[in-house]
Tab-separated table of C-alpha atoms in Angstrom:
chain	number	residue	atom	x	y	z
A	1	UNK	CA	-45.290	-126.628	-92.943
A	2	UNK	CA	-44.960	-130.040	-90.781
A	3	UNK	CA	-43.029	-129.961	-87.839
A	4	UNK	CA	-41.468	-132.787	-86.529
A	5	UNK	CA	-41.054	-134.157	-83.395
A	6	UNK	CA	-38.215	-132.555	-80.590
A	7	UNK	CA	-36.198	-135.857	-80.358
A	8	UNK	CA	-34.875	-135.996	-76.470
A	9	UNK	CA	-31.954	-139.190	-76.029
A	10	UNK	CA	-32.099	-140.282	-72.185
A	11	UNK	CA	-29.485	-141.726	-70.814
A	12	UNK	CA	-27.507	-142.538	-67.669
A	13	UNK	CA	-25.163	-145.450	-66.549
A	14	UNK	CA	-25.755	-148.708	-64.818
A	15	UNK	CA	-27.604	-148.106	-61.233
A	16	UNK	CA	-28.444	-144.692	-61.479
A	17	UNK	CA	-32.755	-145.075	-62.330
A	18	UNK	CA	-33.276	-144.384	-66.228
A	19	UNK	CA	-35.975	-146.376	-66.580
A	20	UNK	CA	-38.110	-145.226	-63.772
A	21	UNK	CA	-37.168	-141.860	-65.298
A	22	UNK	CA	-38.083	-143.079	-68.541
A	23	UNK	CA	-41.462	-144.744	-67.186
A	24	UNK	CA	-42.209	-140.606	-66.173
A	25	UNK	CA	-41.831	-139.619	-68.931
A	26	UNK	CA	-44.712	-142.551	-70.676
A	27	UNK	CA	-46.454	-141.808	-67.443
A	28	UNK	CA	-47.110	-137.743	-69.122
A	29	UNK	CA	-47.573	-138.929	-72.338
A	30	UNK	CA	-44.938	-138.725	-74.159
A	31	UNK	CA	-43.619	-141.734	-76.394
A	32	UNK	CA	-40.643	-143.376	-75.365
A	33	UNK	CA	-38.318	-145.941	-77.212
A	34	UNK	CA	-36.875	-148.599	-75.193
A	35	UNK	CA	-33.685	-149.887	-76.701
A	36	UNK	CA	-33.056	-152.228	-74.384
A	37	UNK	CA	-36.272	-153.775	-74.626
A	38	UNK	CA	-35.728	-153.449	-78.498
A	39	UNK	CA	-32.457	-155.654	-77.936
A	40	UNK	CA	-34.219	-158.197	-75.472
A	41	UNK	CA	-36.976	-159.004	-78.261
A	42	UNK	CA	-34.080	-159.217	-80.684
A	43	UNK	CA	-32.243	-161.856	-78.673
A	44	UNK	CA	-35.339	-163.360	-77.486
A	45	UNK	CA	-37.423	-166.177	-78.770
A	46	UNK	CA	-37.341	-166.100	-82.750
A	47	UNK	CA	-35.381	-162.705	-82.483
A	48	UNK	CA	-34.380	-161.281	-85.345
A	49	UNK	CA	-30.884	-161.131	-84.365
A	50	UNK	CA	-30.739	-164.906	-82.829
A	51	UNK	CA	-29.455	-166.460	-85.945
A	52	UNK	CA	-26.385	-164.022	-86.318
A	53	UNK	CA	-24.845	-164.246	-82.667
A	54	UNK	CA	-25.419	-168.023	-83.091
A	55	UNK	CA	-23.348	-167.753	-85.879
A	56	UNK	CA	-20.952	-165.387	-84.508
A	57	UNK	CA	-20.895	-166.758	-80.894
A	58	UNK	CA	-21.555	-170.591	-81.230
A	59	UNK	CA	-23.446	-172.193	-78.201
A	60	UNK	CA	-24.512	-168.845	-77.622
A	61	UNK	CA	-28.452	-169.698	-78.444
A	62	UNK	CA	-31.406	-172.285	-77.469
A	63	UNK	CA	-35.020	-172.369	-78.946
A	64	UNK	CA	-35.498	-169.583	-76.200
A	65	UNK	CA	-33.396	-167.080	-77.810
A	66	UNK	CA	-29.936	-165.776	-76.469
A	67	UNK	CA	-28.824	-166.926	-72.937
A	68	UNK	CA	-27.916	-163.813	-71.974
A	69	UNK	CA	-25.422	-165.640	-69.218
A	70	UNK	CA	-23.480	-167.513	-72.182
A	71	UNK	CA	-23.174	-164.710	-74.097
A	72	UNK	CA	-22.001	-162.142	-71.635
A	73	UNK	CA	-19.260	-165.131	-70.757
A	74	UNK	CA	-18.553	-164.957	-74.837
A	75	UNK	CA	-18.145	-161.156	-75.256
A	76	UNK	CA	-16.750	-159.963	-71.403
A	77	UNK	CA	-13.451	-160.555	-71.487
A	78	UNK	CA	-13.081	-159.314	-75.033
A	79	UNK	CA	-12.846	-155.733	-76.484
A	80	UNK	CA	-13.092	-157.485	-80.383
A	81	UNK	CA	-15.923	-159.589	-79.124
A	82	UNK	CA	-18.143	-157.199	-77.879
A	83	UNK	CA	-17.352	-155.456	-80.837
A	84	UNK	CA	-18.692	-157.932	-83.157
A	85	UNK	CA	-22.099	-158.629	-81.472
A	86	UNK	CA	-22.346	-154.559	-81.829
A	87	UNK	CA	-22.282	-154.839	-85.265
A	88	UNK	CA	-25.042	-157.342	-85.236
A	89	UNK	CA	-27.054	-155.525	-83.137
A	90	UNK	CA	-26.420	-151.334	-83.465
A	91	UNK	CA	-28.382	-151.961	-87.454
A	92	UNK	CA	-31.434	-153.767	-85.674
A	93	UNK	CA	-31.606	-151.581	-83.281
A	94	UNK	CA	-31.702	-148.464	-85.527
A	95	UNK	CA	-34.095	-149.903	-87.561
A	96	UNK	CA	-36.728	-150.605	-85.325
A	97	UNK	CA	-35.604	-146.678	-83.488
A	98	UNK	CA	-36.319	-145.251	-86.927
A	99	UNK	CA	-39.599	-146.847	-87.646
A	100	UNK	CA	-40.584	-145.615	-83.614
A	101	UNK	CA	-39.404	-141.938	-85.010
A	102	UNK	CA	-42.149	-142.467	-88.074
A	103	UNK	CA	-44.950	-143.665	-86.110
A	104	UNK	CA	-44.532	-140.783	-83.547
A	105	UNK	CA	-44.093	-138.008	-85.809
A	106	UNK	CA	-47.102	-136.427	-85.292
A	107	UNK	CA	-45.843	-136.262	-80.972
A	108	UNK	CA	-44.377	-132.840	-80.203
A	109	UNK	CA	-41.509	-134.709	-77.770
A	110	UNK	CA	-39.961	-138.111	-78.050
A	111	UNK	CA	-37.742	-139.662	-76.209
A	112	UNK	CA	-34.871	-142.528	-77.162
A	113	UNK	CA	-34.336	-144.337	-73.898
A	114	UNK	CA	-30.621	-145.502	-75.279
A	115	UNK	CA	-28.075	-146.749	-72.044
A	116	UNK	CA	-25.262	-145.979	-74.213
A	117	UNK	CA	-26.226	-143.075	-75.812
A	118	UNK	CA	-22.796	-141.528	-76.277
A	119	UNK	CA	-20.311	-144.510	-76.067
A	120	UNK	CA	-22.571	-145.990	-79.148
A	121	UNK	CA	-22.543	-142.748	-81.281
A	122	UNK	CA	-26.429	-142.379	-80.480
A	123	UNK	CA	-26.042	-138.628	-79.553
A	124	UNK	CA	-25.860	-137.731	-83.237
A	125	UNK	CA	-29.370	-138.584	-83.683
A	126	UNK	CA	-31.390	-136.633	-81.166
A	127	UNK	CA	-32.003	-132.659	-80.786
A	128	UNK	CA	-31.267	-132.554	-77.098
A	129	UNK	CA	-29.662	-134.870	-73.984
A	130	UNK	CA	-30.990	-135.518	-70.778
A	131	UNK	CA	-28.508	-137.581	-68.389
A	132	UNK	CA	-30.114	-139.760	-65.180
A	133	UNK	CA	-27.889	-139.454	-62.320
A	134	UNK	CA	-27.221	-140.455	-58.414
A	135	UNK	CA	-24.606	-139.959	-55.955
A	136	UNK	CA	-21.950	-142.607	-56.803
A	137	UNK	CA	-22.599	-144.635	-53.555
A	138	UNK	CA	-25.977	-145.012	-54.137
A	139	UNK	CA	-25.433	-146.162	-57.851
A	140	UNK	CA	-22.929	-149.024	-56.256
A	141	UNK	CA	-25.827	-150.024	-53.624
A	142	UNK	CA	-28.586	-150.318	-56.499
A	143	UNK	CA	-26.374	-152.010	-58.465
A	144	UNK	CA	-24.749	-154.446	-56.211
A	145	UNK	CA	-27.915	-155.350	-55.132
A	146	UNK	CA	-29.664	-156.250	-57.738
A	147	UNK	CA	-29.614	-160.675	-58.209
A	148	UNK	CA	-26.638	-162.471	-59.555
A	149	UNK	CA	-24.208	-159.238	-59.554
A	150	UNK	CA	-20.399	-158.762	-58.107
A	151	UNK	CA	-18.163	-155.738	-57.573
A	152	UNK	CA	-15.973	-157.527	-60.431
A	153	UNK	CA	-18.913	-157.237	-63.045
A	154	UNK	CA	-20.244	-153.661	-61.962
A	155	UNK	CA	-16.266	-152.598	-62.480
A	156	UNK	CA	-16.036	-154.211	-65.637
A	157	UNK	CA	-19.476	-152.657	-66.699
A	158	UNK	CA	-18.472	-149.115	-65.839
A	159	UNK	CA	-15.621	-149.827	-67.248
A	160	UNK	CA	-17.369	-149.872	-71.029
A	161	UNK	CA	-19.042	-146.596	-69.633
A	162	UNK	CA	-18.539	-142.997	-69.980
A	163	UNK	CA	-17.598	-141.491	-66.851
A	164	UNK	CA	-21.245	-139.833	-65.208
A	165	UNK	CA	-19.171	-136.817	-64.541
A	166	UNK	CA	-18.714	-136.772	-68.022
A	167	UNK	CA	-21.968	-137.355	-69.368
A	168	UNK	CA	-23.596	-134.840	-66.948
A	169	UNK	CA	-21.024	-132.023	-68.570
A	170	UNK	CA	-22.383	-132.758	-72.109
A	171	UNK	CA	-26.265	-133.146	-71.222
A	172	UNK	CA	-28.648	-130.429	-72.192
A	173	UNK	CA	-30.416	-131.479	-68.975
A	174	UNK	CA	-29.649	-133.995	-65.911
A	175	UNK	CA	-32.340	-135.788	-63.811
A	176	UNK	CA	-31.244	-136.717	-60.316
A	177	UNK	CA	-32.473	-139.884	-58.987
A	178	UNK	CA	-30.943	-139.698	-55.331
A	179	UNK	CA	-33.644	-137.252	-53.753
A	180	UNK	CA	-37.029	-139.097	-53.709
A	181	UNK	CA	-39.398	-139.542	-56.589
A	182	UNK	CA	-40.728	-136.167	-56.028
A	183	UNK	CA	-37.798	-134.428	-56.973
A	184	UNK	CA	-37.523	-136.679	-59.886
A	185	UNK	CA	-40.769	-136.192	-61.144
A	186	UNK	CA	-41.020	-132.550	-61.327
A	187	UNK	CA	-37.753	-132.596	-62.834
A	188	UNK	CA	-39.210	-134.616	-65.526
A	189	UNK	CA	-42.001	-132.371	-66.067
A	190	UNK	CA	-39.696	-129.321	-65.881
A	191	UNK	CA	-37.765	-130.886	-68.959
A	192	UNK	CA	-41.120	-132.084	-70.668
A	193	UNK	CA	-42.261	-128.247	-70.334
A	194	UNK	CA	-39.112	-126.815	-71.776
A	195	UNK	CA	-38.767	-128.964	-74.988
A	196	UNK	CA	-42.767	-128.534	-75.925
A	197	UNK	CA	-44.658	-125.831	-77.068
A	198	UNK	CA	-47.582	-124.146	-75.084
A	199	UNK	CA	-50.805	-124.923	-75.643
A	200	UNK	CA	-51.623	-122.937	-78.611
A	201	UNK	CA	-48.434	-122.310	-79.193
């Protein structure tokens, strides 16, 4: 009988390093679905998606794709907004996270590298959770730090997030990312053993 493939949702809020956990997890093999990136090429030049939010967002759109700037402006200040350019993206996004399940279901572990993996439902479709976290203040530093971002937009973003507190008490796993790469590392390879078989096995 055909076994498939331990599906493993990552996760973590804004700041706290899920895709330098997620790169570990590449980095030993195992395949890894990026649905941010999947978003990015949706919104990018001759997206699949561009079309829509032009339609739903007006002036939203150039022959580059989505700026991301205008958009944000569009959808920030408005719960039905950001609604709206959910339901043109969440069905995309599946899509492409379903045809990434087919191709790797010969892999033993997977991983769905999803930001917001339980706020969007996304928890329903993986086996197990593992949640990227850091110390609070170091998640503010990271964050603020990064080009073009304010203490008003990192509120508002956390804002639209599950509490980390929250997501840690309903992982099957958490990953800290405030104690040096080491620590992170073996942590990944700790989870990587646990949710695949032995050799032989």
């Amino acid at each position: 009988m055909s076994r498939r493939s331990i599906v493993l949702g990552l996760t973590g809020s804004i700041g706290m390093g899920k895709s330098t956990v997620a790169a570990m997890f590449a980095a030993d093999g195992v395949p890894v679905f990026d649905a941010d990136a999947t978003v990015h090429q949706l919104q990018g030049p001759n997206g699949a998606a561009v079309a829509a939010i032009e339609a739903e967002f007006p002036d939203t759109t150039t022959e580059l794709g989505v700026n991301r700037t205008l958009l944000r402006e569009a959808v920030m200040a408005d719960p039905t907004a950001f609604a709206r350019l959910e339901a043109i993206l969440h069905p995309a996004v599946a899509e492409a996270r379903e045809s990434f399940l087919a191709a790797h279901a010969d892999a033993p572990l997977v991983v769905l590298d999803v930001p917001l993996l339980f706020e969007a439902g996304g928890w329903r479709h993986v086996d197990k959770i593992a949640v990227v976290s850091a110390p609070a203040e170091v998640q503010r530093d990271r964050v603020l730090a990064r080009p073009g971002m304010t203490a008003e937009r990192f509120d508002a973003i956390l804002a639209r997030q599950m509490p980390d507190a929250e997501k840690r008490a309903r992982a099957d796993f958490v990953i800290p990312t405030g104690e040096g790469l080491q620590v992170t590392e073996d942590c990944v390879r700790t989870v990587i053993a646990c949710l695949t078989p032995p050799a032989g096995g």
